[in-house]
Coordinates of C-alpha atoms in Angstrom, one line a residue:
X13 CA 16.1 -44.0 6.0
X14 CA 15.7 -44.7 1.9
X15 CA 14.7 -41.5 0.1
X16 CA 11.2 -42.3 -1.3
X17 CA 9.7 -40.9 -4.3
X18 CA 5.9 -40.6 -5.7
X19 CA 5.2 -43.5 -8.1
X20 CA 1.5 -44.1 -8.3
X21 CA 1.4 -42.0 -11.4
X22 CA 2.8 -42.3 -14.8
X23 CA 3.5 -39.3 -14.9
X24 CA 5.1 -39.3 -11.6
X25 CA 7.1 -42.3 -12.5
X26 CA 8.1 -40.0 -15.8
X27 CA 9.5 -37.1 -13.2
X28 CA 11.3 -39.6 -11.0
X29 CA 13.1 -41.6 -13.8
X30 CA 14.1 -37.7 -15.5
X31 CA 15.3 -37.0 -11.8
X32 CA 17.7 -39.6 -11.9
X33 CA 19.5 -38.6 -14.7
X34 CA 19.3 -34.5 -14.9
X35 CA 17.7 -33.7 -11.5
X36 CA 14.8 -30.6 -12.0
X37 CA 14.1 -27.1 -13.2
X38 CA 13.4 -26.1 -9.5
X39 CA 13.7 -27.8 -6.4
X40 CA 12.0 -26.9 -3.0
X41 CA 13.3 -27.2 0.0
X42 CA 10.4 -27.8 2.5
X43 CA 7.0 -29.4 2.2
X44 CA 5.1 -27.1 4.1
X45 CA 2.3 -24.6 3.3
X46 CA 4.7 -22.6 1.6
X47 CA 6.5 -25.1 -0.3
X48 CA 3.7 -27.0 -1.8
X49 CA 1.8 -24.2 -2.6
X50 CA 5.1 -22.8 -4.5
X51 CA 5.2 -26.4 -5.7
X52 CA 1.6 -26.1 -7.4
X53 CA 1.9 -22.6 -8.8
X54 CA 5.3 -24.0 -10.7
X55 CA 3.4 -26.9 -11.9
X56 CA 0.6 -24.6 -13.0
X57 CA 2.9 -23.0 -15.3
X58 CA 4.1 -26.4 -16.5
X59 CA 7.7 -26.6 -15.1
X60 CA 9.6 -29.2 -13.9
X61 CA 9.3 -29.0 -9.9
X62 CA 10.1 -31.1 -7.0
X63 CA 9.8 -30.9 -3.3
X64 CA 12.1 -31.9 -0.7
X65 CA 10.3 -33.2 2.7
X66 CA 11.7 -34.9 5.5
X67 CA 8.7 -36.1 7.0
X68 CA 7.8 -39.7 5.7
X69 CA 4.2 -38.3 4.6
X70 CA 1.9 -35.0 5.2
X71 CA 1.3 -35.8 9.1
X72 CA 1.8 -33.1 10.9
X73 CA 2.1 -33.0 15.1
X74 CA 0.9 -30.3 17.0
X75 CA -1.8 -27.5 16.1
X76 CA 0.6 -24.6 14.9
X77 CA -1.1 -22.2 12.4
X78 CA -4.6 -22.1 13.1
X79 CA -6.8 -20.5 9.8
X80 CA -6.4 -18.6 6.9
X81 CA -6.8 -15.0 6.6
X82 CA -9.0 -13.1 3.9
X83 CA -6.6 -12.7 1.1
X84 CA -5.3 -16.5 1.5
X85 CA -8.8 -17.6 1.0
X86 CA -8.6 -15.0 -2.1
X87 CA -5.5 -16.7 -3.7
X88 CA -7.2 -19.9 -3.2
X89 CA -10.5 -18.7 -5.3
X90 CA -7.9 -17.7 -7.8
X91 CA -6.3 -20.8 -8.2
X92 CA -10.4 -22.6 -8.1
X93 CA -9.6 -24.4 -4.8
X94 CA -10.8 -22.4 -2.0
X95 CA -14.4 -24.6 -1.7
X96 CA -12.1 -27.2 -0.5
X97 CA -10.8 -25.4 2.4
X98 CA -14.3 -23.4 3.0
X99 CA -16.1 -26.9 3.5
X100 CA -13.7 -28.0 6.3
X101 CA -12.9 -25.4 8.4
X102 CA -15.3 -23.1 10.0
X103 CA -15.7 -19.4 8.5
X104 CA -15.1 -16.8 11.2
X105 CA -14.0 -13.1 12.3
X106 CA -10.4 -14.4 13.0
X107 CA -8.4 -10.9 12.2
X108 CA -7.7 -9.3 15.4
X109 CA -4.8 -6.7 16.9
X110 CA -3.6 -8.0 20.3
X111 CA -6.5 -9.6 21.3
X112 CA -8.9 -7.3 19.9
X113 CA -11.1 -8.7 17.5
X114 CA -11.3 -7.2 14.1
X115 CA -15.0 -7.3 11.8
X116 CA -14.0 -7.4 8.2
X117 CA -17.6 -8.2 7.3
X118 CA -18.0 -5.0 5.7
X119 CA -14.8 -4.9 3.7
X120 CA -15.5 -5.2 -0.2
X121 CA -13.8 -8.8 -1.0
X122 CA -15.6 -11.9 -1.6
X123 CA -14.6 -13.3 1.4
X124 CA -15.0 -10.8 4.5
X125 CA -14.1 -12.8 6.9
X126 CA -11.4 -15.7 8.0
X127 CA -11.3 -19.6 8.3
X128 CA -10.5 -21.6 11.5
X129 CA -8.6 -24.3 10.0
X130 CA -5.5 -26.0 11.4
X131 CA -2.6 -26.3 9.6
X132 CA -2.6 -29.9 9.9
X133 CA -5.5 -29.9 7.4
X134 CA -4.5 -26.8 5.6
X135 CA -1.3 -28.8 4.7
X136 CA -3.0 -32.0 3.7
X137 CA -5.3 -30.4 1.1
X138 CA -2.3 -28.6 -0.4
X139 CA -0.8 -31.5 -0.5
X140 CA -3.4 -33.3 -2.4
X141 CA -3.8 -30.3 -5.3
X142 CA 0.3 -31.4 -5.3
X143 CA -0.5 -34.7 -5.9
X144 CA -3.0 -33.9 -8.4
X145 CA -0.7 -31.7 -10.2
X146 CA 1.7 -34.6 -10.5
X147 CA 4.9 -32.6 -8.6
X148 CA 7.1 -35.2 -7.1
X149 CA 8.2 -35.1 -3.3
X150 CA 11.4 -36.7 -2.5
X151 CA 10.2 -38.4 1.0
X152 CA 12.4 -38.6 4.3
X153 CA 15.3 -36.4 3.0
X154 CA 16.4 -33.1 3.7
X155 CA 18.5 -30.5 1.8
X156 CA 22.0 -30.5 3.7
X157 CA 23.9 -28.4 1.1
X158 CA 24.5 -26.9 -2.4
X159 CA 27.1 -25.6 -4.3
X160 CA 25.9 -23.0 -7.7
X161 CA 27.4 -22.1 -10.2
X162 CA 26.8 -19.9 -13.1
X163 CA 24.1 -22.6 -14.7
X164 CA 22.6 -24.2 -11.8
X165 CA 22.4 -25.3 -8.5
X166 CA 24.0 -29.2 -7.0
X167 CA 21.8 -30.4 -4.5
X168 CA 23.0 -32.9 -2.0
X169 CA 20.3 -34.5 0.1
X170 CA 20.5 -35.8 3.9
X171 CA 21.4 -39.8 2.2
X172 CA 24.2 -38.2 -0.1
X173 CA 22.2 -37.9 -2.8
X174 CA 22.6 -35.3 -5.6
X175 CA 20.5 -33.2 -7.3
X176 CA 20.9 -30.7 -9.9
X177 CA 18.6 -27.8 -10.4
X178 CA 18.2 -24.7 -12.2
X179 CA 16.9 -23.4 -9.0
X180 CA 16.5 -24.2 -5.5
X181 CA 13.6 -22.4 -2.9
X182 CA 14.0 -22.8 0.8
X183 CA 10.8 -23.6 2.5
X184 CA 12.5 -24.7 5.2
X185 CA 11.5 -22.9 8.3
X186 CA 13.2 -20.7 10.7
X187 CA 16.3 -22.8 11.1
X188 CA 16.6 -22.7 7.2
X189 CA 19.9 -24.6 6.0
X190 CA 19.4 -23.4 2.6
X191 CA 19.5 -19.5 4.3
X192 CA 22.4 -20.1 6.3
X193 CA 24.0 -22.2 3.8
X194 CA 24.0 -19.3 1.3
X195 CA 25.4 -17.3 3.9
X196 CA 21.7 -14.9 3.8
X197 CA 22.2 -12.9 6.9
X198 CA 19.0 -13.3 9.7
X199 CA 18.7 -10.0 11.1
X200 CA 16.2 -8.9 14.0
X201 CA 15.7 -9.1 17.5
X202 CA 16.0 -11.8 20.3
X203 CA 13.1 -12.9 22.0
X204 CA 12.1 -11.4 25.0
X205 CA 9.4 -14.0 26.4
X206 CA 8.9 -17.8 25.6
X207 CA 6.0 -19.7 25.2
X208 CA 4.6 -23.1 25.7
X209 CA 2.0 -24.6 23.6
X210 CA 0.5 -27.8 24.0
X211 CA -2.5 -30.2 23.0
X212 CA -3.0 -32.2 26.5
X213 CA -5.1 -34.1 28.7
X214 CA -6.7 -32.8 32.2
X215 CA -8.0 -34.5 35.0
X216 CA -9.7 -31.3 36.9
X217 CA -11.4 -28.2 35.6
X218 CA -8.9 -26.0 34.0
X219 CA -9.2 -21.9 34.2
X220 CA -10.6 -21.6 30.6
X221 CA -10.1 -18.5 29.0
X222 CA -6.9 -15.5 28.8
X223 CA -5.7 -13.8 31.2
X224 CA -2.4 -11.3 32.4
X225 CA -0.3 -11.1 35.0
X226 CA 3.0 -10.4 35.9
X227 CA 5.0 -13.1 33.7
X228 CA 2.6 -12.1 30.5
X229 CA -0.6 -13.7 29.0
X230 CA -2.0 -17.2 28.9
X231 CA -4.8 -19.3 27.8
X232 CA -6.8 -22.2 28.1
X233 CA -9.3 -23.5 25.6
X234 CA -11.0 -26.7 24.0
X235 CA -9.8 -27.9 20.9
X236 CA -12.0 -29.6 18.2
X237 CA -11.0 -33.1 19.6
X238 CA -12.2 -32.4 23.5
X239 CA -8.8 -31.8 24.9
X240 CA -7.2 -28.8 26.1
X241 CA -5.1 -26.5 24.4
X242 CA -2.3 -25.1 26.5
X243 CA -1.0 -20.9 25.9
X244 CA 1.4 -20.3 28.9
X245 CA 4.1 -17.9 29.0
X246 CA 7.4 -19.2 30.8
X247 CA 9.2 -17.5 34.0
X248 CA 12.3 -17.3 32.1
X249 CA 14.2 -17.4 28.9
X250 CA 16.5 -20.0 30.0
X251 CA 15.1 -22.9 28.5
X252 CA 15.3 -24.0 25.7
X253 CA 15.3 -26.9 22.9
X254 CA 12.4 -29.6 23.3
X255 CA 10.0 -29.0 26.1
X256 CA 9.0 -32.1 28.7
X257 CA 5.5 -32.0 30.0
X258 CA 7.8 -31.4 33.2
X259 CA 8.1 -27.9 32.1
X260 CA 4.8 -27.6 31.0
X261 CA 3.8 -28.4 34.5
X262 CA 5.7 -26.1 36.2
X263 CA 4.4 -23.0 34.2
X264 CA 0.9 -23.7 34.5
X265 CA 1.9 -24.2 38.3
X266 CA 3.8 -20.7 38.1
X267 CA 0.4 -19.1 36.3
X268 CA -2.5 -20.7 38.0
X269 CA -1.4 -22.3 40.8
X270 CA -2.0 -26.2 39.8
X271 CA -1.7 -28.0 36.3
X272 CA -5.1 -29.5 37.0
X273 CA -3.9 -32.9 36.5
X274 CA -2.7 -32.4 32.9
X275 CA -1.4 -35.8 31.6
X276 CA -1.2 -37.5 27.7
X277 CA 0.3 -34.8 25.8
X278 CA -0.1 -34.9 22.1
X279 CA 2.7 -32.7 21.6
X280 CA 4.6 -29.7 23.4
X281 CA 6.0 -26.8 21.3
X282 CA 8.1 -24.1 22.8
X283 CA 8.2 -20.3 20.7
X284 CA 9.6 -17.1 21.3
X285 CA 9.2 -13.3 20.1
X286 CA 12.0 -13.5 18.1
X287 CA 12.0 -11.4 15.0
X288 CA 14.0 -11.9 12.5
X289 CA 13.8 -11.1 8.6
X290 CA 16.1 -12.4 6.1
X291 CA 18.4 -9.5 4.3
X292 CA 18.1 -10.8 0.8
X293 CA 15.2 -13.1 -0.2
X294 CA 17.7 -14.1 -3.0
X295 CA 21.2 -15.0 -4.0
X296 CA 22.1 -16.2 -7.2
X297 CA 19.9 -19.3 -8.3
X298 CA 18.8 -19.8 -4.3
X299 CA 15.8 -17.7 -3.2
X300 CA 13.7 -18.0 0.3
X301 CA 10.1 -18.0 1.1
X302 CA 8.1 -18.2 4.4
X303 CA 9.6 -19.0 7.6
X304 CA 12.6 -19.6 6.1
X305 CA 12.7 -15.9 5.0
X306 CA 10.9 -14.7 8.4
X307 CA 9.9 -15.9 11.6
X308 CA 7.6 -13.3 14.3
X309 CA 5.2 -14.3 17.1
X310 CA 2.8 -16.4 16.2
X311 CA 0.2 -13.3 17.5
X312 CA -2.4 -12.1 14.6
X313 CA -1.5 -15.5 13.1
X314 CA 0.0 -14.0 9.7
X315 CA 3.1 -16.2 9.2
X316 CA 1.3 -19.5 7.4
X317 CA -0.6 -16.5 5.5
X318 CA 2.5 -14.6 4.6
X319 CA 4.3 -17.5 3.2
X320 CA 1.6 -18.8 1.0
X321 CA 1.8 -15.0 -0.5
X322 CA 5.1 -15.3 -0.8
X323 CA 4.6 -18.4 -2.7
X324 CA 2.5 -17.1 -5.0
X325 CA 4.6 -13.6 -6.0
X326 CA 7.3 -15.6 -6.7
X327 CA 5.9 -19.1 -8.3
X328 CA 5.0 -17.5 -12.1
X329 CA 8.0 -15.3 -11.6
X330 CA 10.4 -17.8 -11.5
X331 CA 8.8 -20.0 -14.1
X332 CA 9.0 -17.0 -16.9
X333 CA 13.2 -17.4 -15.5
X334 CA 12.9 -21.1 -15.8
X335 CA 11.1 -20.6 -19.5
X336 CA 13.1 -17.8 -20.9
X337 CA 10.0 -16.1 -21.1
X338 CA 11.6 -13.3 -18.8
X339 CA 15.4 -12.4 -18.1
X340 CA 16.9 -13.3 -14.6
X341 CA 15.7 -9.4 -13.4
X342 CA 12.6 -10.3 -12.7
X343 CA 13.6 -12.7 -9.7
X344 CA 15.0 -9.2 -8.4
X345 CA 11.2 -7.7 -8.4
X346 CA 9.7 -11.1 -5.2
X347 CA 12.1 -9.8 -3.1
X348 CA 11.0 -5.9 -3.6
X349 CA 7.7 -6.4 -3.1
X350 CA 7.7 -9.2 -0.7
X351 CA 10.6 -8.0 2.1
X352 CA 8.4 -4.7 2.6
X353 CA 5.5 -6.9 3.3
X354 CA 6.8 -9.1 6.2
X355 CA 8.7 -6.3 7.4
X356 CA 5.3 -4.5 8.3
X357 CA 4.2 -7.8 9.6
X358 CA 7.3 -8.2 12.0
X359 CA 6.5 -4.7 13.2
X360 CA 3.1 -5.1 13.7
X361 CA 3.6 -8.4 15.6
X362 CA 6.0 -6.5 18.3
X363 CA 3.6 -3.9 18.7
X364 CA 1.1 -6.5 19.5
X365 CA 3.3 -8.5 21.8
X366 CA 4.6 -5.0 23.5
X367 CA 1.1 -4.4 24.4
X368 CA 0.8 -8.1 25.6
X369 CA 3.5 -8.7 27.3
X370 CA 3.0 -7.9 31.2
X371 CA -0.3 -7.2 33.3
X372 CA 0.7 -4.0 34.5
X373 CA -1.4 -1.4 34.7
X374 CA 0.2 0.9 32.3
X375 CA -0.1 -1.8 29.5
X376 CA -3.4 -2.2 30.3
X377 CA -4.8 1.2 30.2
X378 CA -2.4 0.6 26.5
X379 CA -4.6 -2.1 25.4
X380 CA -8.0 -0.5 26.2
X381 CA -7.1 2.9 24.9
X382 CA -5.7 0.7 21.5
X383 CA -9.2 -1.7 21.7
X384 CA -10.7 1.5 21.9
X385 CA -9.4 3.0 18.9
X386 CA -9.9 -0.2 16.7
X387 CA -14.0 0.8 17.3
X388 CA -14.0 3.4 15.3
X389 CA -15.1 2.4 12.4
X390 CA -12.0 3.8 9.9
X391 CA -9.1 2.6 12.1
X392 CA -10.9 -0.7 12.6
X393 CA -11.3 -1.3 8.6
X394 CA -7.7 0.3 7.9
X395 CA -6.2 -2.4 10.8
X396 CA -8.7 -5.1 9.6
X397 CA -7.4 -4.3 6.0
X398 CA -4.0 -5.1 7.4
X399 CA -4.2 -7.9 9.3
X400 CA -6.1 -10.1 6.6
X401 CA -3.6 -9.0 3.4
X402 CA -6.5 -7.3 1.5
X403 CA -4.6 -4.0 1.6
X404 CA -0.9 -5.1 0.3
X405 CA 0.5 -2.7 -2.4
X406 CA 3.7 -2.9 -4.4
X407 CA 5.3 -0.1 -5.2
X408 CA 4.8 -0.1 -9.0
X409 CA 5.0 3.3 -9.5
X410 CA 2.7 6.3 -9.7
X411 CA -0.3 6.2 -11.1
X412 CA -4.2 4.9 -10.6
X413 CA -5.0 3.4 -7.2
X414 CA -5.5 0.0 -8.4
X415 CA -1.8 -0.4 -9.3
X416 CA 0.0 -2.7 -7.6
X417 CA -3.1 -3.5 -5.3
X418 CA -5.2 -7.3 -5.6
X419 CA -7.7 -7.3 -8.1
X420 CA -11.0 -7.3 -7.0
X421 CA -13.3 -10.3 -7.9
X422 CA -15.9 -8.2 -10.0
X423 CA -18.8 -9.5 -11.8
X424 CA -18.2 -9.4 -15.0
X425 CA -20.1 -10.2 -18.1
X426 CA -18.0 -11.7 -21.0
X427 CA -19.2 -13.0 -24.3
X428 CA -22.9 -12.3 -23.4
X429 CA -22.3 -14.5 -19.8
X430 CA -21.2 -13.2 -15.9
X431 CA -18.6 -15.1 -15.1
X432 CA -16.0 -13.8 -11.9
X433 CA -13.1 -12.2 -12.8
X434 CA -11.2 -14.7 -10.1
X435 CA -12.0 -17.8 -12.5
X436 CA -9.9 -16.1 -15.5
X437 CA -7.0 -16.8 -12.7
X438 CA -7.4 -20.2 -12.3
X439 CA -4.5 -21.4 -15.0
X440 CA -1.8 -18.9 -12.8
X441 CA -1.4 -17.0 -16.4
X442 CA -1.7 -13.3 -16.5
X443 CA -5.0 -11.5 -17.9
X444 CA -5.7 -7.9 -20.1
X445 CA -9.3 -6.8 -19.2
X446 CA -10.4 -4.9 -21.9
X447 CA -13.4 -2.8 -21.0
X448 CA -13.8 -0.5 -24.0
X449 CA -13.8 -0.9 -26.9
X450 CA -14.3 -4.6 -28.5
X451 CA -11.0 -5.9 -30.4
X452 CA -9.9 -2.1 -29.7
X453 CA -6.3 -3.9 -27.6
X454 CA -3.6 -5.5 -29.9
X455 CA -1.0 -7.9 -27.8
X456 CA -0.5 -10.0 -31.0
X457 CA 3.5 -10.2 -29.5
X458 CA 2.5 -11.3 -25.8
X459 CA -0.7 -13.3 -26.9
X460 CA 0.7 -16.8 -25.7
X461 CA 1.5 -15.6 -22.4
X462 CA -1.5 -13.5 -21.3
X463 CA -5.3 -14.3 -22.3
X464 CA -7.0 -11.0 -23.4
X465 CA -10.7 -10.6 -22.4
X466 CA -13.1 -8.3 -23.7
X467 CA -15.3 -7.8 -20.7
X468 CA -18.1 -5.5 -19.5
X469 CA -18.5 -4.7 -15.5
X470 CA -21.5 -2.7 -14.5
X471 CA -21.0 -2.6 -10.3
X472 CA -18.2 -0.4 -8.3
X473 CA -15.3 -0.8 -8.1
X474 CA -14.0 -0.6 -4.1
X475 CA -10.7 -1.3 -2.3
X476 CA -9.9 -2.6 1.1
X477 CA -9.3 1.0 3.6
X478 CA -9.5 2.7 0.3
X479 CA -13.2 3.0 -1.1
X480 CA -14.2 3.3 -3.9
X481 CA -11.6 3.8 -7.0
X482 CA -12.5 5.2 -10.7
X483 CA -13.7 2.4 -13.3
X484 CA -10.4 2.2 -15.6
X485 CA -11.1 1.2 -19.4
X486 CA -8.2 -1.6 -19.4
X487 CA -6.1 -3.6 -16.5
X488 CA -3.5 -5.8 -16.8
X489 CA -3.8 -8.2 -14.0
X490 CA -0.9 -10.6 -13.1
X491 CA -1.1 -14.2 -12.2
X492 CA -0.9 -13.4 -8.5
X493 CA -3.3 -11.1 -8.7
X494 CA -2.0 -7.7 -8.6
X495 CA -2.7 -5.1 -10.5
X496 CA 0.2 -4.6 -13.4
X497 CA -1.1 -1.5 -15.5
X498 CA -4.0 0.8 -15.7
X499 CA -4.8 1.7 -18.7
X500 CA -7.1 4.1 -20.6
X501 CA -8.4 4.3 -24.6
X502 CA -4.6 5.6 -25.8
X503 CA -2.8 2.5 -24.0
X504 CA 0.3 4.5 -22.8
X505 CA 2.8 2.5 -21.2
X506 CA 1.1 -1.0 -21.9
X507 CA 4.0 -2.7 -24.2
X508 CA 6.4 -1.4 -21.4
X509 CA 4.1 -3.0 -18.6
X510 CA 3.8 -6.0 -20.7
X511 CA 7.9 -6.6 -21.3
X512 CA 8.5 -5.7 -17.4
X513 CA 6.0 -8.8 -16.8
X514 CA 5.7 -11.3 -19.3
X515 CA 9.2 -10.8 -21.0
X516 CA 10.0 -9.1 -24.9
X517 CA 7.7 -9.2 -27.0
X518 CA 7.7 -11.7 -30.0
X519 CA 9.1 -14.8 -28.6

């Protein structure tokens, strides 16, 4: 099948004729959450992009990833798109620790709570801020292999095509050619119990609801269209590759006795607990983000979440590389901050699934004693705090406990008008809050990489699990988000937070 590439643009046409002749700044392997919303954060910063996809368009089959946690919905409002999302899905409690629901409704974020929204449509409105952001997606092709060298990166494509980059990003999933092809080791654990999931058809009454027993947990429960969604855990581990509703059949026969008549699947998916983390999110010019970099039980649903954070650390990163902004060093700091953070997620997914995995009693007294605990009202914020991303830190250093946390969307007043401090994010570039002082901040060397603001902010300020934190007089925010200095009236350490971030001064 013919590559195909984006045309209904001029400016589109503009990318695909430059293609042809010198390939792109960055190419993405994988048009998935991850890669288009690495796609748009690249073309925010106004660098040459392209995405790889070998599906013919944005359809996607089967239900996978089923919402968005709190601080997705977050990085949305930063980049001005999260209404989109907000008016199709449906806003809900969705964190939860095996099975036990989580209430963030008290948490201090704009956006307590989660979204029910299925990936199919999660992926489709990325796709269209892509599309509006002009990125080109080569269609029906698939990265196969590279080759990098000192200045770039030769990308052959599934029809022998070749393209040269300065980068290239797997977004490729869990099977990730681009990981294994750069030799990136996979390290974890094997799966100890498979699962089948399915969108189907039933001619009885099913069992709705969970349930335990002896092989591990299950469910049955209406989807948005009126069929069934299918949950069953599998006798064995023997099976493997593409399920037949043949299998499905026989593990709802194994669970509840019948398959009550199931017929006219959509799709049938088959998952494990495999975890499995990459050892280097980087080598050389070739980096990795979402599944591509690690894969867990679907359980807590934090892998579409953790990619789309991953996308976002790394997107204005790599474009100061790409720019010459900031030296090649700073590609070193999305793997530092982003490994820790699905490594916690891996281990918080076993625990989950070691509490889940059998009916016995002794995991059930586990799971009410746990479900127990999560009532309290400190361990249920701190856990809450976890499970929707409002809580991740990178290790910046010592200091105030805003560094290296998420920003809080405050109410600010600036030039006489409140305006959110989330909309000052909106063109990915990094902001100086200036809180003192008017005029009283000099960044005359980093002024065309950063927007200063002299601001005023009256309420509290308060941290996910944390409370409430001093009021500083400065902050330098980056363009994910995160907190990259705290600052008071003397400005210590501010031209050395500025060159770490947003390269030497002067250029």
């Amino acid at each position: 099948m013919p590559v195909s590439l984006p045309t209904s643009r001029s400016r589109r046409r503009t990318h695909a004729r430059r293609a042809a002749a010198s390939g792109h700044a960055v190419i993405i392997a994988g048009g998935g959450p991850t890669g288009l919303m690495l796609a748009a954060e690249l073309a925010l910063a106004h660098v040459d992009v392209a995405v790889v996809e070998r599906r013919a368009n944005q359809d996607l089959v089967g239900t996978r990833a089923g919402g968005l946690h709190a601080r997705s919905i977050e990085i949305l409002d930063q980049r001005g798109i999260a209404e989109r999302f907000l008016r199709e899905g449906q806003i809900t409690q969705l964190a939860g620790f095996a099975w036990t629901r989580l209430d963030i409704s008290d948490l201090p974020t704009r956006h307590p709570y989660g979204l029910a929204l299925r990936q199919n449509h999660i992926e489709r409105l990325l796709a269209d801020w892509v599309a509006e952001l002009a990125v080109p997606v080569y269609r029906n092709a698939e990265v196969t292999s590279f080759a990098q060298d000192a200045a770039g990166v030769d990308v052959t494509l599934s029809g022998g095509e070749t393209l040269r980059a300065n980068y290239l990003v797997g977004c490729d999933g869990g099977r990730s050619v681009v990981r294994k092809t750069a030799g990136i080791d996979f390290a974890g654990f094997d799966p100890t119990l498979s699962n089948l999931m399915a969108e189907v058809e039933m001619r009885e009454e099913p069992a709705w609801g969970l349930r335990h027993d002896a092989l591990g947990f299950h469910g049955l429960s209406k989807t948005e269209s009126g069929r069934v969604l299918v949950v069953v855990t599998e006798a064995t581990l023997d099976r493997s590759g593409q399920p037949t509703l043949r299998d499905l059949s026989e593990a709802l026969v194994a669970v509840y006795g019948a398959d009550f008549g199931l017929h006219s699947p959509s799709w049938i998916s088959r998952f494990t607990d495999a975890a499995r983390q990459a050892a280097s999110y980087r080598r050389g010019r070739v980096l990795l983000a979402g599944d591509a970099a690690h894969i867990h039980h679907s359980v807590g649903g934090q892998g579409l979440n953790t990619g789309l954070q991953d996308a976002v650390n790394l997107g204005w990163k790599l474009a100061q590389v790409v720019k010459g902004i900031s030296p090649d060093s700073l590609l070193d700091t999305y793997h530092a901050e982003r490994h820790p953070v699905a490594a916690r997620v891996l281990r918080n997914t076993m625990a989950q699934i070691a509490l889940l995995r059998r009916g016995d009693d002794g995991r059930k007294a586990a799971r009410d004693v746990v479900s127990e605990l999560l009532a309290m009202e400190a361990p249920r914020r701190r856990f809450g705090a976890m499970m929707s991303g409002l809580d991740i830190r990178y290790d910046l250093g010592e200091g105030h406990a805003l560094l290296g946390r998420r920003i809080p969307d405050l109410d600010l007043t600036v030039e006489g008008r409140p305006q959110r401090l989330f909309t000052l994010l909106h063109g990915a570039r990094g902001v100086l809050l200036n809180f003192g002082k008017r005029g009283s901040i000099d960044i005359t060397f980093w002024g065309k990489r950063i927007e200063i603001v002299d601001a005023v902010c009256d309420g509290p300020w308060r941290l996910p699990a944390i409370g409430e934190v001093a009021a500083p007089d400065a902050v330098l925010v980056r363009p994910d988000g995160h907190v990259a200095w705290v600052g008071d009236e003397s400005q210590r350490g501010l031209a050395k937070a500025l060159t770490r971030w947003f390269g030497p001064g002067g250029t």
